[in-house]
Amino acid sequence: MSAEAGPVHGDEPAPPLAPEPYGPMPHAPSAPPEGMQRQRLHPLTPLLESVRFLTAVAAAVGIQMFTSRNFLFAIYAALAAAVVGGIASLIALQYRGFVIWGRELHIYGGVFTRSHRTVPLDRLQSVDLVRPLQARVFGLAQLNIEVAGGDGTDAKLAYLKHDRAVELRAELLSIAGRPGAQPRTETAEDSTEDVPAGPEPLVPTVTVRKLALASLLEALPVQLTALLLFGTAFAVTGSIFGFTKVATALWFGFFAPALFGYLQSTVSTVNRFLRNCRFRITRDGGNLLIERGLTDTSHETVPVDRVTAVCFDEPILWRRKNWRRVEVWTAAVSQQISVLKSTTALPVGGPAEVAKVAAEALPELPATFAVQRPPRRARWRMPLRWKRTGALLDEKAFVVRHGWWVNTYVALPYARIQSVQVVQGRIQRLQGLATVHAMSAGSVGHTAKAAHRDVEEAVAMAAELRRRADAAAALEAPRLS
């Protein structure tokens, strides 16, 4: 205690403590009582989770059988794998399961190393229903559970019978106070019985033909550029040193690794196409419900009250068709470093569809923005991107534009801005330029950046951003940022 606090009289009794601490009581997780029956996962869960390992084993056995013509080896290996896998599955199932106790979900797992995870349902953000191809074959599904403020998918329940997964999802959302529409079942789409139609889609269904064309146009520039560079390098070096010698050296040193990356890019494009087939987005209360997938299906929930940013992507060959893709970031997902975890709210769409989805994700957000370019003296720093770079203080959000192959608009709501920085490098200082960074709540690697503005403009922009952010966040209850 400091001297200015006054003397302390030891004879006087201490004042009584308050009956309860001020503010909300901290949440303390409580374990279920011993002996409480756990709900088990499906018996095929260990087998489905090890499908990649089993595929690799089958490939190795097949190669061995083909090269050595030893069919008995393949039979013995298959029997050994079946016995070992069956025993391991039975052991694993004895310790895996979950319990709903009060307002908490307890998930148990592990054989040699036991694990017990507690998911507070008070902080539940969404429960997504996912059906990988190997699970759909057996009528199973998994639940991905996201908690606000977490680092993405905090918990996973895999695998359950599809009907049981739908019921459990509804139960968890009800406990958390976030009731949502039930995902449509695949059998309901094909049956002739009367099934509730559910919410109407916000935009028309993206056709397979349109999605395939969009995927091709997005991947085509990079792949054609790579082939052009490879062909030019081969032709030039071959004419100088001889095609045979150059072909051998380039194949082992350059072309083989490049071909692997080329094939990987192609597979990524195909996977993105399959993931966005049968895309459907609806609005149910305060949530956006997204259903997608051809081989692996998913039912995702995006809470509108936790949207931290909306992005509009324009690949270079989409611009003549006036197509865009809409990505939505939420508070929990923004905390991941990987941008692949953002939610695609529209894989491809025209101006009307983009405007509809944008207004649903962030009320009154326009879909087109008249951003202001950086000054001309900054053009040499980004000669290809200068015309497609800019910033704007819109009525609802701070909007920045960047990129050339894929031109992107990032709209950051003022209420979600957590910090604002003005950064000036050495060369920028000589040019009288500076860059404004606006970071959203919980964002890691996801920053709205107004690059290479005049110093006076950058300082004024940062001050105005901070003023608008404080004013918008003060009106929120509860405050997210």
Short mmCIF file of C-alpha atoms in Angstrom, two decimals:
data_model
loop_
_atom_site.label_atom_id
_atom_site.label_comp_id
_atom_site.label_asym_id
_atom_site.label_seq_id
_atom_site.Cartn_x
_atom_site.Cartn_y
_atom_site.Cartn_z
CA MET A 1 0.00 0.00 0.00
CA SER A 2 1.37 3.44 -0.88
CA ALA A 3 1.97 6.17 1.71
CA GLU A 4 -0.75 8.37 0.27
CA ALA A 5 -3.39 5.77 1.14
CA GLY A 6 -3.51 6.85 4.79
CA PRO A 7 -2.75 5.02 8.03
CA VAL A 8 -3.98 1.53 8.69
CA HIS A 9 -5.51 0.88 12.11
CA GLY A 10 -4.92 -2.70 13.19
CA ASP A 11 -7.66 -2.55 15.87
CA GLU A 12 -10.44 -1.86 13.38
CA PRO A 13 -12.04 -4.93 11.75
CA ALA A 14 -11.68 -5.36 8.03
CA PRO A 15 -14.74 -4.44 5.98
CA PRO A 16 -16.91 -7.43 5.05
CA LEU A 17 -16.49 -8.96 1.62
CA ALA A 18 -19.22 -8.51 -0.95
CA PRO A 19 -21.56 -11.52 -1.12
CA GLU A 20 -20.71 -11.96 -4.83
CA PRO A 21 -17.95 -10.53 -6.99
CA TYR A 22 -18.86 -7.72 -9.33
CA GLY A 23 -19.28 -8.57 -12.98
CA PRO A 24 -20.14 -11.93 -14.57
CA MET A 25 -19.11 -15.08 -12.74
CA PRO A 26 -16.19 -16.87 -14.41
CA HIS A 27 -17.14 -20.13 -16.07
CA ALA A 28 -15.53 -23.14 -14.42
CA PRO A 29 -15.90 -26.42 -16.32
CA SER A 30 -17.27 -29.31 -14.30
CA ALA A 31 -16.56 -32.93 -15.17
CA PRO A 32 -19.48 -35.38 -15.42
CA PRO A 33 -19.84 -37.75 -12.47
CA GLU A 34 -17.82 -40.95 -12.53
CA GLY A 35 -19.56 -43.88 -14.16
CA MET A 36 -21.81 -41.75 -16.35
CA GLN A 37 -22.57 -43.59 -19.57
CA ARG A 38 -20.81 -42.12 -22.60
CA GLN A 39 -22.45 -41.89 -25.98
CA ARG A 40 -20.42 -43.94 -28.42
CA LEU A 41 -19.34 -43.12 -31.94
CA HIS A 42 -20.09 -45.45 -34.83
CA PRO A 43 -18.06 -48.70 -34.82
CA LEU A 44 -16.68 -47.92 -38.29
CA THR A 45 -15.07 -44.67 -37.09
CA PRO A 46 -11.49 -46.02 -36.66
CA LEU A 47 -11.66 -47.70 -40.07
CA LEU A 48 -12.85 -44.55 -41.84
CA GLU A 49 -10.27 -42.37 -40.12
CA SER A 50 -7.47 -44.66 -41.31
CA VAL A 51 -8.69 -44.92 -44.90
CA ARG A 52 -5.64 -43.05 -46.25
CA PHE A 53 -3.28 -45.38 -44.43
CA LEU A 54 -5.16 -48.41 -45.70
CA THR A 55 -5.08 -47.04 -49.24
CA ALA A 56 -1.29 -46.62 -49.02
CA VAL A 57 -0.94 -50.18 -47.68
CA ALA A 58 -3.13 -51.53 -50.47
CA ALA A 59 -1.05 -49.67 -53.07
CA ALA A 60 2.19 -51.05 -51.63
CA VAL A 61 0.78 -54.59 -51.57
CA GLY A 62 -0.47 -54.21 -55.13
CA ILE A 63 2.93 -53.08 -56.37
CA GLN A 64 4.62 -55.95 -54.55
CA MET A 65 2.16 -58.46 -55.99
CA PHE A 66 2.58 -57.08 -59.51
CA THR A 67 6.39 -57.10 -59.43
CA SER A 68 6.97 -60.41 -57.65
CA ARG A 69 3.83 -62.29 -58.78
CA ASN A 70 3.45 -63.37 -55.15
CA PHE A 71 -0.31 -63.58 -54.64
CA LEU A 72 0.00 -65.36 -51.29
CA PHE A 73 1.88 -62.36 -49.91
CA ALA A 74 -1.06 -60.11 -50.81
CA ILE A 75 -3.55 -62.46 -49.15
CA TYR A 76 -1.46 -62.75 -45.96
CA ALA A 77 -0.93 -58.97 -45.83
CA ALA A 78 -4.66 -58.31 -46.26
CA LEU A 79 -5.56 -60.78 -43.50
CA ALA A 80 -2.94 -59.33 -41.14
CA ALA A 81 -4.17 -55.78 -41.80
CA ALA A 82 -7.78 -56.84 -41.19
CA VAL A 83 -6.95 -58.57 -37.89
CA VAL A 84 -4.73 -55.77 -36.59
CA GLY A 85 -7.19 -53.09 -37.72
CA GLY A 86 -10.13 -54.89 -36.13
CA ILE A 87 -8.37 -55.28 -32.78
CA ALA A 88 -7.20 -51.66 -32.80
CA SER A 89 -10.73 -50.48 -33.63
CA LEU A 90 -12.27 -52.44 -30.77
CA ILE A 91 -9.73 -51.04 -28.31
CA ALA A 92 -10.16 -47.47 -29.55
CA LEU A 93 -13.95 -47.62 -29.33
CA GLN A 94 -13.81 -48.46 -25.63
CA TYR A 95 -12.34 -45.07 -24.80
CA ARG A 96 -13.97 -42.82 -27.40
CA GLY A 97 -17.26 -41.08 -26.87
CA PHE A 98 -18.92 -37.91 -25.64
CA VAL A 99 -21.19 -36.67 -22.87
CA ILE A 100 -23.47 -33.62 -22.71
CA TRP A 101 -23.37 -32.44 -19.10
CA GLY A 102 -25.20 -29.22 -18.29
CA ARG A 103 -24.08 -26.59 -20.77
CA GLU A 104 -20.90 -28.42 -21.72
CA LEU A 105 -19.89 -31.06 -24.24
CA HIS A 106 -17.23 -33.49 -23.03
CA ILE A 107 -15.32 -35.45 -25.69
CA TYR A 108 -13.17 -38.43 -24.72
CA GLY A 109 -10.58 -40.20 -26.84
CA GLY A 110 -7.17 -41.82 -26.96
CA VAL A 111 -5.88 -45.30 -26.18
CA PHE A 112 -2.28 -44.95 -24.99
CA THR A 113 -2.68 -41.21 -24.32
CA ARG A 114 -6.11 -40.36 -22.98
CA SER A 115 -7.73 -37.03 -23.87
CA HIS A 116 -10.70 -35.21 -22.39
CA ARG A 117 -11.87 -32.04 -24.11
CA THR A 118 -14.49 -29.72 -22.67
CA VAL A 119 -16.45 -27.53 -25.09
CA PRO A 120 -18.42 -24.71 -23.39
CA LEU A 121 -21.70 -24.53 -25.29
CA ASP A 122 -22.29 -20.97 -24.06
CA ARG A 123 -19.59 -19.90 -26.52
CA LEU A 124 -20.78 -22.13 -29.35
CA GLN A 125 -20.65 -20.37 -32.70
CA SER A 126 -21.66 -23.03 -35.18
CA VAL A 127 -22.04 -26.76 -35.67
CA ASP A 128 -21.33 -27.83 -39.25
CA LEU A 129 -22.49 -31.15 -40.66
CA VAL A 130 -19.87 -32.69 -42.97
CA ARG A 131 -20.17 -35.93 -44.96
CA PRO A 132 -16.92 -37.10 -46.59
CA LEU A 133 -17.28 -39.57 -49.43
CA GLN A 134 -16.08 -42.55 -47.39
CA ALA A 135 -18.64 -41.72 -44.69
CA ARG A 136 -21.53 -41.23 -47.13
CA VAL A 137 -21.09 -44.76 -48.41
CA PHE A 138 -22.12 -46.05 -44.95
CA GLY A 139 -24.71 -43.32 -44.23
CA LEU A 140 -22.50 -41.56 -41.68
CA ALA A 141 -21.61 -37.94 -40.96
CA GLN A 142 -19.35 -35.88 -38.73
CA LEU A 143 -19.95 -32.68 -36.74
CA ASN A 144 -17.39 -29.85 -36.73
CA ILE A 145 -17.96 -27.67 -33.68
CA GLU A 146 -16.69 -24.09 -33.64
CA VAL A 147 -16.41 -22.01 -30.48
CA ALA A 148 -16.22 -18.21 -30.59
CA GLY A 149 -12.70 -16.99 -29.96
CA GLY A 150 -11.20 -20.39 -30.75
CA ASP A 151 -8.69 -21.28 -33.42
CA GLY A 152 -11.08 -22.79 -35.91
CA THR A 153 -12.70 -26.18 -35.52
CA ASP A 154 -12.23 -26.75 -31.79
CA ALA A 155 -13.92 -30.13 -31.65
CA LYS A 156 -14.96 -32.89 -34.02
CA LEU A 157 -17.40 -35.75 -33.57
CA ALA A 158 -16.75 -38.39 -36.23
CA TYR A 159 -18.53 -40.51 -37.15
CA LEU A 160 -22.24 -40.77 -36.33
CA LYS A 161 -25.28 -42.07 -38.16
CA HIS A 162 -26.63 -39.25 -40.30
CA ASP A 163 -29.97 -39.02 -38.50
CA ARG A 164 -28.23 -39.06 -35.11
CA ALA A 165 -25.81 -36.34 -36.25
CA VAL A 166 -28.72 -34.12 -37.32
CA GLU A 167 -30.46 -34.62 -33.95
CA LEU A 168 -27.28 -33.96 -31.99
CA ARG A 169 -26.59 -30.81 -33.98
CA ALA A 170 -30.04 -29.47 -33.17
CA GLU A 171 -29.58 -30.36 -29.49
CA LEU A 172 -26.23 -28.56 -29.21
CA LEU A 173 -27.56 -25.44 -30.95
CA SER A 174 -30.62 -25.44 -28.71
CA ILE A 175 -28.51 -25.61 -25.54
CA ALA A 176 -26.32 -22.78 -26.83
CA GLY A 177 -29.35 -20.63 -27.62
CA ARG A 178 -28.59 -20.64 -31.34
CA PRO A 179 -31.46 -22.60 -32.90
CA GLY A 180 -31.03 -23.04 -36.64
CA ALA A 181 -32.73 -24.72 -39.53
CA GLN A 182 -32.07 -28.40 -39.98
CA PRO A 183 -29.94 -29.38 -42.97
CA ARG A 184 -31.81 -31.06 -45.76
CA THR A 185 -31.26 -34.78 -46.13
CA GLU A 186 -30.31 -36.26 -49.47
CA THR A 187 -33.15 -38.76 -49.38
CA ALA A 188 -35.64 -35.95 -48.91
CA GLU A 189 -34.51 -34.30 -52.14
CA ASP A 190 -35.27 -37.37 -54.22
CA SER A 191 -38.38 -38.69 -52.51
CA THR A 192 -41.94 -37.89 -53.42
CA GLU A 193 -43.13 -37.44 -49.85
CA ASP A 194 -44.12 -34.05 -48.51
CA VAL A 195 -41.00 -32.53 -46.95
CA PRO A 196 -40.79 -29.00 -45.50
CA ALA A 197 -39.24 -26.78 -48.13
CA GLY A 198 -37.24 -24.70 -45.64
CA PRO A 199 -35.91 -21.20 -46.34
CA GLU A 200 -35.74 -20.08 -49.95
CA PRO A 201 -32.25 -19.77 -51.45
CA LEU A 202 -30.85 -16.23 -51.50
CA VAL A 203 -29.52 -16.69 -55.04
CA PRO A 204 -30.29 -19.17 -57.82
CA THR A 205 -28.37 -22.42 -57.73
CA VAL A 206 -24.95 -22.20 -59.37
CA THR A 207 -25.11 -24.61 -62.31
CA VAL A 208 -22.41 -27.23 -62.80
CA ARG A 209 -21.61 -25.80 -66.24
CA LYS A 210 -21.10 -22.28 -64.88
CA LEU A 211 -19.00 -23.51 -61.97
CA ALA A 212 -16.84 -25.67 -64.26
CA LEU A 213 -16.27 -22.77 -66.66
CA ALA A 214 -15.41 -20.45 -63.76
CA SER A 215 -12.91 -22.97 -62.32
CA LEU A 216 -11.28 -23.38 -65.73
CA LEU A 217 -11.02 -19.64 -66.35
CA GLU A 218 -9.54 -19.08 -62.90
CA ALA A 219 -6.83 -21.74 -63.30
CA LEU A 220 -6.08 -21.16 -66.99
CA PRO A 221 -3.84 -18.04 -66.80
CA VAL A 222 -1.41 -19.52 -64.28
CA GLN A 223 -1.17 -22.86 -66.06
CA LEU A 224 -0.75 -21.30 -69.53
CA THR A 225 1.92 -18.94 -68.20
CA ALA A 226 3.79 -21.86 -66.62
CA LEU A 227 3.65 -23.88 -69.87
CA LEU A 228 4.80 -20.85 -71.89
CA LEU A 229 7.78 -20.26 -69.59
CA PHE A 230 8.74 -23.94 -69.61
CA GLY A 231 8.46 -24.18 -73.41
CA THR A 232 10.43 -20.98 -74.03
CA ALA A 233 13.21 -22.02 -71.62
CA PHE A 234 13.45 -25.44 -73.25
CA ALA A 235 13.52 -24.05 -76.79
CA VAL A 236 16.19 -21.43 -76.02
CA THR A 237 18.51 -23.66 -74.01
CA GLY A 238 18.01 -26.59 -76.40
CA SER A 239 19.00 -24.52 -79.43
CA ILE A 240 22.20 -23.46 -77.63
CA PHE A 241 23.34 -26.65 -75.84
CA GLY A 242 21.49 -29.36 -77.74
CA PHE A 243 18.02 -30.64 -77.05
CA THR A 244 19.04 -34.12 -75.85
CA LYS A 245 21.45 -32.91 -73.18
CA VAL A 246 19.19 -30.07 -72.08
CA ALA A 247 16.11 -32.29 -71.98
CA THR A 248 17.84 -34.78 -69.67
CA ALA A 249 19.22 -32.11 -67.33
CA LEU A 250 16.02 -30.08 -67.20
CA TRP A 251 13.81 -33.11 -66.66
CA PHE A 252 15.56 -34.26 -63.50
CA GLY A 253 16.47 -30.83 -62.22
CA PHE A 254 13.47 -28.71 -63.11
CA PHE A 255 10.69 -30.20 -65.20
CA ALA A 256 9.87 -33.15 -62.93
CA PRO A 257 9.39 -30.98 -59.78
CA ALA A 258 7.55 -28.37 -61.87
CA LEU A 259 5.28 -31.05 -63.31
CA PHE A 260 4.47 -32.25 -59.80
CA GLY A 261 3.49 -28.69 -58.80
CA TYR A 262 1.46 -28.35 -62.02
CA LEU A 263 -0.46 -31.55 -61.26
CA GLN A 264 -0.98 -30.45 -57.67
CA SER A 265 -2.47 -27.16 -58.88
CA THR A 266 -4.78 -29.07 -61.22
CA VAL A 267 -5.92 -31.39 -58.43
CA SER A 268 -6.56 -28.35 -56.21
CA THR A 269 -8.75 -26.80 -58.92
CA VAL A 270 -10.73 -30.03 -59.33
CA ASN A 271 -11.18 -30.35 -55.56
CA ARG A 272 -12.44 -26.77 -55.34
CA PHE A 273 -14.93 -27.49 -58.12
CA LEU A 274 -16.19 -30.64 -56.40
CA ARG A 275 -16.41 -28.86 -53.05
CA ASN A 276 -18.60 -26.04 -54.47
CA CYS A 277 -20.93 -28.20 -56.58
CA ARG A 278 -24.61 -28.16 -55.56
CA PHE A 279 -24.01 -24.86 -53.76
CA ARG A 280 -27.01 -23.46 -51.87
CA ILE A 281 -27.15 -20.51 -49.47
CA THR A 282 -30.14 -19.53 -47.33
CA ARG A 283 -30.84 -17.17 -44.45
CA ASP A 284 -32.34 -18.47 -41.21
CA GLY A 285 -32.70 -15.87 -38.49
CA GLY A 286 -29.25 -14.51 -37.71
CA ASN A 287 -27.37 -17.23 -39.61
CA LEU A 288 -26.35 -17.90 -43.18
CA LEU A 289 -26.77 -21.60 -43.97
CA ILE A 290 -24.48 -22.93 -46.69
CA GLU A 291 -24.79 -26.38 -48.26
CA ARG A 292 -22.29 -27.62 -50.82
CA GLY A 293 -20.36 -30.61 -52.11
CA LEU A 294 -20.59 -33.36 -54.69
CA THR A 295 -18.35 -36.08 -53.26
CA ASP A 296 -17.87 -34.62 -49.76
CA THR A 297 -20.96 -32.69 -48.63
CA SER A 298 -21.04 -30.05 -45.91
CA HIS A 299 -23.66 -27.94 -44.13
CA GLU A 300 -22.05 -24.79 -42.71
CA THR A 301 -23.45 -22.09 -40.45
CA VAL A 302 -22.15 -18.50 -40.58
CA PRO A 303 -23.42 -16.27 -37.71
CA VAL A 304 -24.01 -12.86 -39.25
CA ASP A 305 -23.39 -11.08 -35.95
CA ARG A 306 -19.79 -12.36 -35.94
CA VAL A 307 -18.82 -11.43 -39.51
CA THR A 308 -15.53 -9.51 -39.40
CA ALA A 309 -14.87 -9.01 -43.11
CA VAL A 310 -16.36 -9.62 -46.55
CA CYS A 311 -14.07 -10.20 -49.55
CA PHE A 312 -14.90 -10.00 -53.27
CA ASP A 313 -12.48 -11.83 -55.61
CA GLU A 314 -12.18 -11.12 -59.35
CA PRO A 315 -9.87 -13.54 -61.21
CA ILE A 316 -8.46 -11.96 -64.35
CA LEU A 317 -10.58 -13.97 -66.86
CA TRP A 318 -13.79 -13.44 -64.87
CA ARG A 319 -13.80 -9.69 -65.39
CA ARG A 320 -15.24 -9.72 -68.91
CA LYS A 321 -18.17 -11.78 -67.61
CA ASN A 322 -18.49 -9.52 -64.56
CA TRP A 323 -18.25 -12.48 -62.18
CA ARG A 324 -17.10 -12.41 -58.58
CA ARG A 325 -16.58 -14.76 -55.64
CA VAL A 326 -17.70 -13.73 -52.16
CA GLU A 327 -15.72 -14.84 -49.08
CA VAL A 328 -16.94 -14.23 -45.52
CA TRP A 329 -14.68 -14.14 -42.47
CA THR A 330 -15.99 -14.64 -38.95
CA ALA A 331 -14.43 -13.94 -35.56
CA ALA A 332 -13.36 -17.52 -34.86
CA VAL A 333 -12.17 -18.35 -38.34
CA SER A 334 -10.18 -15.11 -38.63
CA GLN A 335 -7.89 -16.29 -35.89
CA GLN A 336 -6.41 -18.94 -38.18
CA ILE A 337 -3.35 -18.12 -40.20
CA SER A 338 -4.47 -20.19 -43.19
CA VAL A 339 -6.77 -18.24 -45.54
CA LEU A 340 -8.28 -21.52 -46.72
CA LYS A 341 -10.45 -21.50 -43.63
CA SER A 342 -12.57 -18.56 -44.74
CA THR A 343 -16.12 -19.42 -45.77
CA THR A 344 -17.14 -19.13 -49.41
CA ALA A 345 -20.53 -17.43 -49.39
CA LEU A 346 -20.82 -17.50 -53.20
CA PRO A 347 -18.40 -19.46 -55.44
CA VAL A 348 -19.24 -17.44 -58.55
CA GLY A 349 -22.00 -14.99 -59.38
CA GLY A 350 -23.02 -11.92 -61.34
CA PRO A 351 -23.61 -8.42 -59.95
CA ALA A 352 -27.15 -9.14 -58.69
CA GLU A 353 -26.19 -12.33 -56.85
CA VAL A 354 -23.07 -10.74 -55.35
CA ALA A 355 -25.06 -7.71 -54.14
CA LYS A 356 -27.68 -9.96 -52.52
CA VAL A 357 -25.16 -12.10 -50.64
CA ALA A 358 -23.10 -9.07 -49.58
CA ALA A 359 -26.15 -7.33 -48.13
CA GLU A 360 -27.09 -10.48 -46.20
CA ALA A 361 -23.58 -11.01 -44.80
CA LEU A 362 -23.19 -7.36 -43.80
CA PRO A 363 -26.45 -5.34 -43.79
CA GLU A 364 -26.54 -2.43 -46.23
CA LEU A 365 -23.10 -3.23 -47.63
CA PRO A 366 -22.90 -2.31 -51.34
CA ALA A 367 -21.27 -4.68 -53.82
CA THR A 368 -19.45 -2.02 -55.91
CA PHE A 369 -17.00 0.53 -54.57
CA ALA A 370 -15.37 3.62 -56.11
CA VAL A 371 -11.99 3.31 -54.40
CA GLN A 372 -9.32 6.02 -54.73
CA ARG A 373 -5.99 5.03 -56.23
CA PRO A 374 -2.63 5.81 -54.62
CA PRO A 375 -0.80 8.89 -55.98
CA ARG A 376 0.98 8.55 -59.33
CA ARG A 377 4.44 8.77 -57.81
CA ALA A 378 3.75 5.34 -56.25
CA ARG A 379 2.98 3.74 -59.61
CA TRP A 380 6.55 2.50 -60.21
CA ARG A 381 6.29 0.39 -57.04
CA MET A 382 3.38 -1.62 -58.50
CA PRO A 383 3.19 -1.00 -62.26
CA LEU A 384 0.70 -3.81 -62.97
CA ARG A 385 -1.40 -3.36 -59.84
CA TRP A 386 -1.56 0.43 -59.57
CA LYS A 387 -4.83 0.80 -61.48
CA ARG A 388 -6.41 -1.96 -59.36
CA THR A 389 -5.23 -0.73 -55.96
CA GLY A 390 -7.13 1.69 -53.77
CA ALA A 391 -8.99 2.49 -50.58
CA LEU A 392 -12.32 3.96 -49.56
CA LEU A 393 -14.03 5.05 -46.33
CA ASP A 394 -17.53 3.79 -47.10
CA GLU A 395 -20.52 4.51 -44.88
CA LYS A 396 -20.55 0.94 -43.53
CA ALA A 397 -16.99 -0.34 -43.94
CA PHE A 398 -13.38 0.40 -44.70
CA VAL A 399 -12.76 -0.94 -48.22
CA VAL A 400 -9.38 -1.69 -49.81
CA ARG A 401 -8.56 -3.13 -53.22
CA HIS A 402 -5.43 -5.06 -54.25
CA GLY A 403 -4.10 -7.83 -56.53
CA TRP A 404 -3.70 -8.33 -60.27
CA TRP A 405 -4.15 -12.02 -61.20
CA VAL A 406 -6.97 -12.09 -58.66
CA ASN A 407 -8.19 -8.59 -57.84
CA THR A 408 -9.74 -8.49 -54.37
CA TYR A 409 -11.94 -6.03 -52.50
CA VAL A 410 -11.85 -6.35 -48.70
CA ALA A 411 -14.71 -4.68 -46.80
CA LEU A 412 -13.98 -4.36 -43.08
CA PRO A 413 -16.92 -3.16 -40.93
CA TYR A 414 -15.97 -0.26 -38.68
CA ALA A 415 -17.31 -2.05 -35.61
CA ARG A 416 -14.87 -4.90 -36.22
CA ILE A 417 -11.71 -2.78 -36.46
CA GLN A 418 -9.52 -3.50 -33.45
CA SER A 419 -6.38 -1.50 -34.22
CA VAL A 420 -5.14 0.98 -36.81
CA GLN A 421 -1.50 1.57 -37.73
CA VAL A 422 0.33 3.94 -40.06
CA VAL A 423 3.54 2.33 -41.39
CA GLN A 424 6.22 4.16 -43.36
CA GLY A 425 9.30 2.52 -44.87
CA ARG A 426 12.56 4.22 -45.80
CA ILE A 427 11.75 4.64 -49.48
CA GLN A 428 8.21 5.67 -48.62
CA ARG A 429 9.64 8.38 -46.35
CA LEU A 430 11.63 9.79 -49.26
CA GLN A 431 8.48 9.84 -51.41
CA GLY A 432 6.20 11.23 -48.72
CA LEU A 433 4.08 8.03 -48.68
CA ALA A 434 2.73 5.78 -45.93
CA THR A 435 0.54 2.67 -45.60
CA VAL A 436 -2.52 2.34 -43.35
CA HIS A 437 -3.19 -1.05 -41.72
CA ALA A 438 -6.60 -1.82 -40.16
CA MET A 439 -6.83 -5.12 -38.27
CA SER A 440 -10.11 -6.78 -37.42
CA ALA A 441 -10.99 -8.44 -34.11
CA GLY A 442 -8.98 -11.63 -33.69
CA SER A 443 -7.37 -11.40 -37.13
CA VAL A 444 -4.04 -13.06 -37.78
CA GLY A 445 -2.64 -12.49 -41.26
CA HIS A 446 -5.91 -10.84 -42.36
CA THR A 447 -5.46 -7.07 -42.50
CA ALA A 448 -7.09 -4.40 -44.64
CA LYS A 449 -4.16 -2.42 -46.04
CA ALA A 450 -4.33 0.93 -47.87
CA ALA A 451 -0.92 0.95 -49.53
CA HIS A 452 1.22 3.96 -50.50
CA ARG A 453 -1.01 6.90 -49.60
CA ASP A 454 0.15 10.49 -49.09
CA VAL A 455 1.43 10.93 -45.55
CA GLU A 456 -1.15 13.58 -44.68
CA GLU A 457 -3.92 11.46 -46.20
CA ALA A 458 -2.71 8.34 -44.35
CA VAL A 459 -2.65 10.10 -40.97
CA ALA A 460 -6.09 11.61 -41.54
CA MET A 461 -7.45 8.25 -42.75
CA ALA A 462 -6.14 6.47 -39.65
CA ALA A 463 -7.65 9.06 -37.32
CA GLU A 464 -11.02 8.85 -39.09
CA LEU A 465 -10.91 5.06 -39.02
CA ARG A 466 -10.28 5.05 -35.28
CA ARG A 467 -13.12 7.54 -34.70
CA ARG A 468 -15.61 5.56 -36.81
CA ALA A 469 -14.51 2.26 -35.27
CA ASP A 470 -15.03 3.53 -31.71
CA ALA A 471 -18.40 5.03 -32.58
CA ALA A 472 -19.64 1.86 -34.34
CA ALA A 473 -18.33 -0.55 -31.68
CA ALA A 474 -19.93 1.49 -28.86
CA LEU A 475 -23.35 0.81 -30.39
CA GLU A 476 -22.89 -2.96 -30.29
CA ALA A 477 -24.23 -5.14 -27.49
CA PRO A 478 -22.27 -7.21 -26.79
CA ARG A 479 -19.13 -5.68 -28.25
CA LEU A 480 -17.14 -8.13 -30.36
CA SER A 481 -14.05 -6.01 -31.03
#
